[in-house]
Coordinates of C-alpha atoms in Angstrom, one line a residue:
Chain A
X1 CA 146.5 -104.1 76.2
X2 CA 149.1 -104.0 74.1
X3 CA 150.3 -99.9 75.2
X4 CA 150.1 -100.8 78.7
X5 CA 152.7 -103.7 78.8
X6 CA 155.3 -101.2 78.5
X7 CA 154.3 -99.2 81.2
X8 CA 155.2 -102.7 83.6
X9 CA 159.2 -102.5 82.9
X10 CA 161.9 -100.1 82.5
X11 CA 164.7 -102.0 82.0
X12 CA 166.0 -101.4 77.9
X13 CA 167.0 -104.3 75.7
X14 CA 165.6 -107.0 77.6
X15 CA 162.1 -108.6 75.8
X16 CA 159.1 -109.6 78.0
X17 CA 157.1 -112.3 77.0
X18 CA 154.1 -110.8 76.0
X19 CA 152.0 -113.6 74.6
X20 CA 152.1 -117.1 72.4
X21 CA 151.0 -117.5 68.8
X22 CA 151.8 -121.1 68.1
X23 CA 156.1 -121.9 68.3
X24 CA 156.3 -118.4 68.2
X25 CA 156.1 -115.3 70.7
X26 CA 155.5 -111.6 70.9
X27 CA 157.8 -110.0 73.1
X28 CA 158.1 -106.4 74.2
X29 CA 161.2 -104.4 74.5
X30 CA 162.5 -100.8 75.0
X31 CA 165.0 -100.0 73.2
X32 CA 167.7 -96.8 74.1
X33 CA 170.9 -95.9 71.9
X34 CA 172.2 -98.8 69.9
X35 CA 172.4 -102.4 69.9
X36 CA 175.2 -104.9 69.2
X37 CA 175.6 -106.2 65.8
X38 CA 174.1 -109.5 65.2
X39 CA 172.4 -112.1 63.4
X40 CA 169.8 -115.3 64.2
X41 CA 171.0 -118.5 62.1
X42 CA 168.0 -120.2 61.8
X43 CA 165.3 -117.3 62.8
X44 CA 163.5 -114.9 60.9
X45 CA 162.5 -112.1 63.3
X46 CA 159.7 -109.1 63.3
X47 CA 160.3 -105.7 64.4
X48 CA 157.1 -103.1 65.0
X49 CA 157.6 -100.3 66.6
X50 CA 155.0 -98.5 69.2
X51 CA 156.2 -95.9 70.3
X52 CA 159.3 -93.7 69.7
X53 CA 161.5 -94.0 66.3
X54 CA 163.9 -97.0 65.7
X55 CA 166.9 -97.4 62.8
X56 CA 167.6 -100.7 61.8
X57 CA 171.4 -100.9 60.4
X58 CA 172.2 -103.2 57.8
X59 CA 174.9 -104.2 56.3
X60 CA 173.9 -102.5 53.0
X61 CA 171.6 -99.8 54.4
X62 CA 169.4 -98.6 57.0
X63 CA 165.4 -99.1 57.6
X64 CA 163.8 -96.3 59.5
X65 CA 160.3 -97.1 61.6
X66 CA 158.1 -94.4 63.0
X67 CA 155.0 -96.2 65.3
X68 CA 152.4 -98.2 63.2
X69 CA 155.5 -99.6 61.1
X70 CA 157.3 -102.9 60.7
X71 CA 160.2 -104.9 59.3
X72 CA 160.9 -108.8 58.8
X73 CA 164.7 -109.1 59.2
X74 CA 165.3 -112.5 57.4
X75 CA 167.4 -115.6 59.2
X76 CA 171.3 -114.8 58.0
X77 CA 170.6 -110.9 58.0
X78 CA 173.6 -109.0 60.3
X79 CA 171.7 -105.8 61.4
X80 CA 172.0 -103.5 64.6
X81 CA 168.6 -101.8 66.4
X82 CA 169.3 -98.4 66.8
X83 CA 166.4 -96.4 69.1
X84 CA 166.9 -92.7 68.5
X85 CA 167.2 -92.8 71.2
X86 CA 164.4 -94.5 72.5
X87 CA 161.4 -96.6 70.9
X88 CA 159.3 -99.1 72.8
X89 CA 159.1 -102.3 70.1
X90 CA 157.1 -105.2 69.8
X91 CA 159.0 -108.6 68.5
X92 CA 157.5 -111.6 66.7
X93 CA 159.7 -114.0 66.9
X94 CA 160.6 -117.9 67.5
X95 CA 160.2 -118.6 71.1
X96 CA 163.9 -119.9 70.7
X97 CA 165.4 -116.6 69.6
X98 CA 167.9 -115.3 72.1
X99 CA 168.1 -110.7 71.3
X100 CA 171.7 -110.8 70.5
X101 CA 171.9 -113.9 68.5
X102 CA 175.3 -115.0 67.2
X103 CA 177.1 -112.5 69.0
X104 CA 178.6 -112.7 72.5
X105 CA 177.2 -109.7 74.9
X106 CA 177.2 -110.5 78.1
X107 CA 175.8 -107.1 79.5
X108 CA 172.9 -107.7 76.8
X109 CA 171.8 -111.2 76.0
X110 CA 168.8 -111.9 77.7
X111 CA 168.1 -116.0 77.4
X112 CA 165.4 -116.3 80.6
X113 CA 162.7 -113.6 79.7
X114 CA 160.1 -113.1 82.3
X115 CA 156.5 -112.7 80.9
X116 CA 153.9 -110.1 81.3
X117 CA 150.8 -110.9 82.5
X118 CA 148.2 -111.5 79.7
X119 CA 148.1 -108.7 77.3
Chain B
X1 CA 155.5 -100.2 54.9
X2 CA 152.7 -101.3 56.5
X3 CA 150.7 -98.4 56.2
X4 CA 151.0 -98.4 52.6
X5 CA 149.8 -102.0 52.0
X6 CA 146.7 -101.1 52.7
X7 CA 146.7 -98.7 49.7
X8 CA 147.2 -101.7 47.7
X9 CA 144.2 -103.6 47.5
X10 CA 140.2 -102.4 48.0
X11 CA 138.5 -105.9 48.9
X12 CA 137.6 -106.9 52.0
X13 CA 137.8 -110.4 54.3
X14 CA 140.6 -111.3 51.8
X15 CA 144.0 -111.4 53.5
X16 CA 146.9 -110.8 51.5
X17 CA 150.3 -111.9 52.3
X18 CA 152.8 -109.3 53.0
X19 CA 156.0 -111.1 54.5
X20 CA 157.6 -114.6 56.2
X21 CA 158.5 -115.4 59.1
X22 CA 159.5 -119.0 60.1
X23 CA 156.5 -121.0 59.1
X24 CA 154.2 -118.0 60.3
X25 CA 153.0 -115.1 58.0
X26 CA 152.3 -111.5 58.3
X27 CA 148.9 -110.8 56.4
X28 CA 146.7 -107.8 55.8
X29 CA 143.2 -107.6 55.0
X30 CA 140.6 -105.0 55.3
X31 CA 137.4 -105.3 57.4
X32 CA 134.1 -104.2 56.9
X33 CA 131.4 -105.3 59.3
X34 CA 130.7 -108.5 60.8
X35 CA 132.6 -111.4 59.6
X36 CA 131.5 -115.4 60.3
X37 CA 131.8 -117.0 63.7
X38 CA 134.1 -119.5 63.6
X39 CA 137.5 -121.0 65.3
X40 CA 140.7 -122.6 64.3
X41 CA 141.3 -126.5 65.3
X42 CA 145.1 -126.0 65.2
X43 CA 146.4 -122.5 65.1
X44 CA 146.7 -119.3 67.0
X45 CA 145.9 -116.1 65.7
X46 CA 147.0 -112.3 66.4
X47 CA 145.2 -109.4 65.1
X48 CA 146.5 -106.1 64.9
X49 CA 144.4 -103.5 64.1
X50 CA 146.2 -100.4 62.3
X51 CA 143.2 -98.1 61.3
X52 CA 139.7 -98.4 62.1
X53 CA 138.1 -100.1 65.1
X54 CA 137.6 -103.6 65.6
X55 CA 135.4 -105.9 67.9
X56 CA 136.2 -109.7 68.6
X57 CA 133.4 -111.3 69.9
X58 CA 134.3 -114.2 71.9
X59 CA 131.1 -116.4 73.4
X60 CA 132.0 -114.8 76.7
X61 CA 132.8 -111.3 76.1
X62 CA 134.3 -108.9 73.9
X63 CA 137.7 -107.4 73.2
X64 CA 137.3 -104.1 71.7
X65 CA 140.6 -102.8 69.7
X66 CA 141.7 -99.5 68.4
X67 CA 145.2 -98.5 66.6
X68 CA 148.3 -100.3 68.1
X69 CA 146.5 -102.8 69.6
X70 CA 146.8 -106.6 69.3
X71 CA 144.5 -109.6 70.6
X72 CA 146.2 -113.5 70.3
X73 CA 142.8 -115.9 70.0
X74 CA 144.0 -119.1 70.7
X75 CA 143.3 -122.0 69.1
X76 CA 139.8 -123.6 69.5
X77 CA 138.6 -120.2 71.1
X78 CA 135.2 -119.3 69.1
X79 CA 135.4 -115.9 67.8
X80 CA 133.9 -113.7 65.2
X81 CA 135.7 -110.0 64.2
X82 CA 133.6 -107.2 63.8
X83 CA 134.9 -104.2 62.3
X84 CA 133.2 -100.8 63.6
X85 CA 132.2 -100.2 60.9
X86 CA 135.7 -100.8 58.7
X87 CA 139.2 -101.7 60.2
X88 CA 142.9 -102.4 58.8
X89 CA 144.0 -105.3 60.2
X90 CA 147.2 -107.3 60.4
X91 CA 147.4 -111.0 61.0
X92 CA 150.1 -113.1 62.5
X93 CA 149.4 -116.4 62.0
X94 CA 150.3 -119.8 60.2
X95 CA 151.0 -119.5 56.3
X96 CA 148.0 -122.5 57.0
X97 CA 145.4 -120.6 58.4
X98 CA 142.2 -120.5 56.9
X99 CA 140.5 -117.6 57.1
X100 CA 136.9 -118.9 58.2
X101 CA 138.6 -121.9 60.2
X102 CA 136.2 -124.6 60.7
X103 CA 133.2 -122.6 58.9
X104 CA 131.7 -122.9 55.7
X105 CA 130.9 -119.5 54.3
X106 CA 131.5 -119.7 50.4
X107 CA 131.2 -115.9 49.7
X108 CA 134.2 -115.0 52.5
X109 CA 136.6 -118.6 52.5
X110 CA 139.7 -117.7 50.9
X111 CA 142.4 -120.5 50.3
X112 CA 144.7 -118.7 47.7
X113 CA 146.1 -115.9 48.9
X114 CA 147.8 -113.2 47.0
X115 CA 151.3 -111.7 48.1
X116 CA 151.5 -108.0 48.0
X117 CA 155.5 -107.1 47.1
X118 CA 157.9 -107.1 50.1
X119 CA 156.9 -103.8 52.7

């Protein structure tokens, strides 16, 4: 089930494949402190959060999720993931989307996730 | 937010359209008993359940789901969803998916579905 996946990691910022949904993927991540600033070209991407609270920086604003709650960030959109100052987050995204996008990271982009065991 | 779409609508086994993402949607519909068996030819399917309690029955078994919990049915997998007795649900799946997939059930198909304003 979906609360035990994050009980098989500890590692933050680095999204486990959690299951397919047609070209796309739910991946689970912890979160702790704040991301890099970035944006996906070509990739709309979901973030839900499970446990914990997480910020999402915009360029223009903030959006705030408590567990239970979720926000689309549209393709384009430059935002930063802020945990405060953890949150454990599920992603629905394109199979293809890499967590730091545009941006250059090295200590954070993550391109060869591993994956969970069935959820 | 999520937890107020739900205030937004009364009717059941009709999904409504709250958000994009790539060619896939985020939809929420309330539950309310047993729905129609049936499977989809072509698409995957992910239910989250967000209040309430929900059953899938699967020919082989059953995957019982409370708050925070997801379950992907892939395609072709016959399934029917049985809320316990009522359930908030949120669907990630194709803008193209048809609520009753291959079945016929005039009272519950729905083809045209309304879009609640952005979460």
């Amino acid at each position: 089930m979906l609360t035990d996946a994050f009980t098989r990691f500890t590692d933050t910022w680095s999204p486990k494949i959690a299951g397919d949904i047609n070209d796309m993927q739910v991946k689970v991540a912890k979160f702790e402190g704040a991301f890099t600033w970035h944006h996906h070209d070509g990739e709309d991407e979901l973030f839900l959060v499970v446990d914990g609270a997480l910020r999402i920086e915009l360029e223009d604003g903030v959006v705030d999720l408590v567990p239970g709650e979720l926000v689309i960030i549209p393709r384009g959109v430059e935002h930063r993931p802020v945990a405060q100052p953890t949150a454990n987050v599920v992603l629905f995204e394109s199979a293809a989307t890499v967590n730091t996008g545009n941006a250059t990271d090295d200590a954070r982009t993550t391109t060869d996730l591993d994956r969970l065991e069935s959820l």
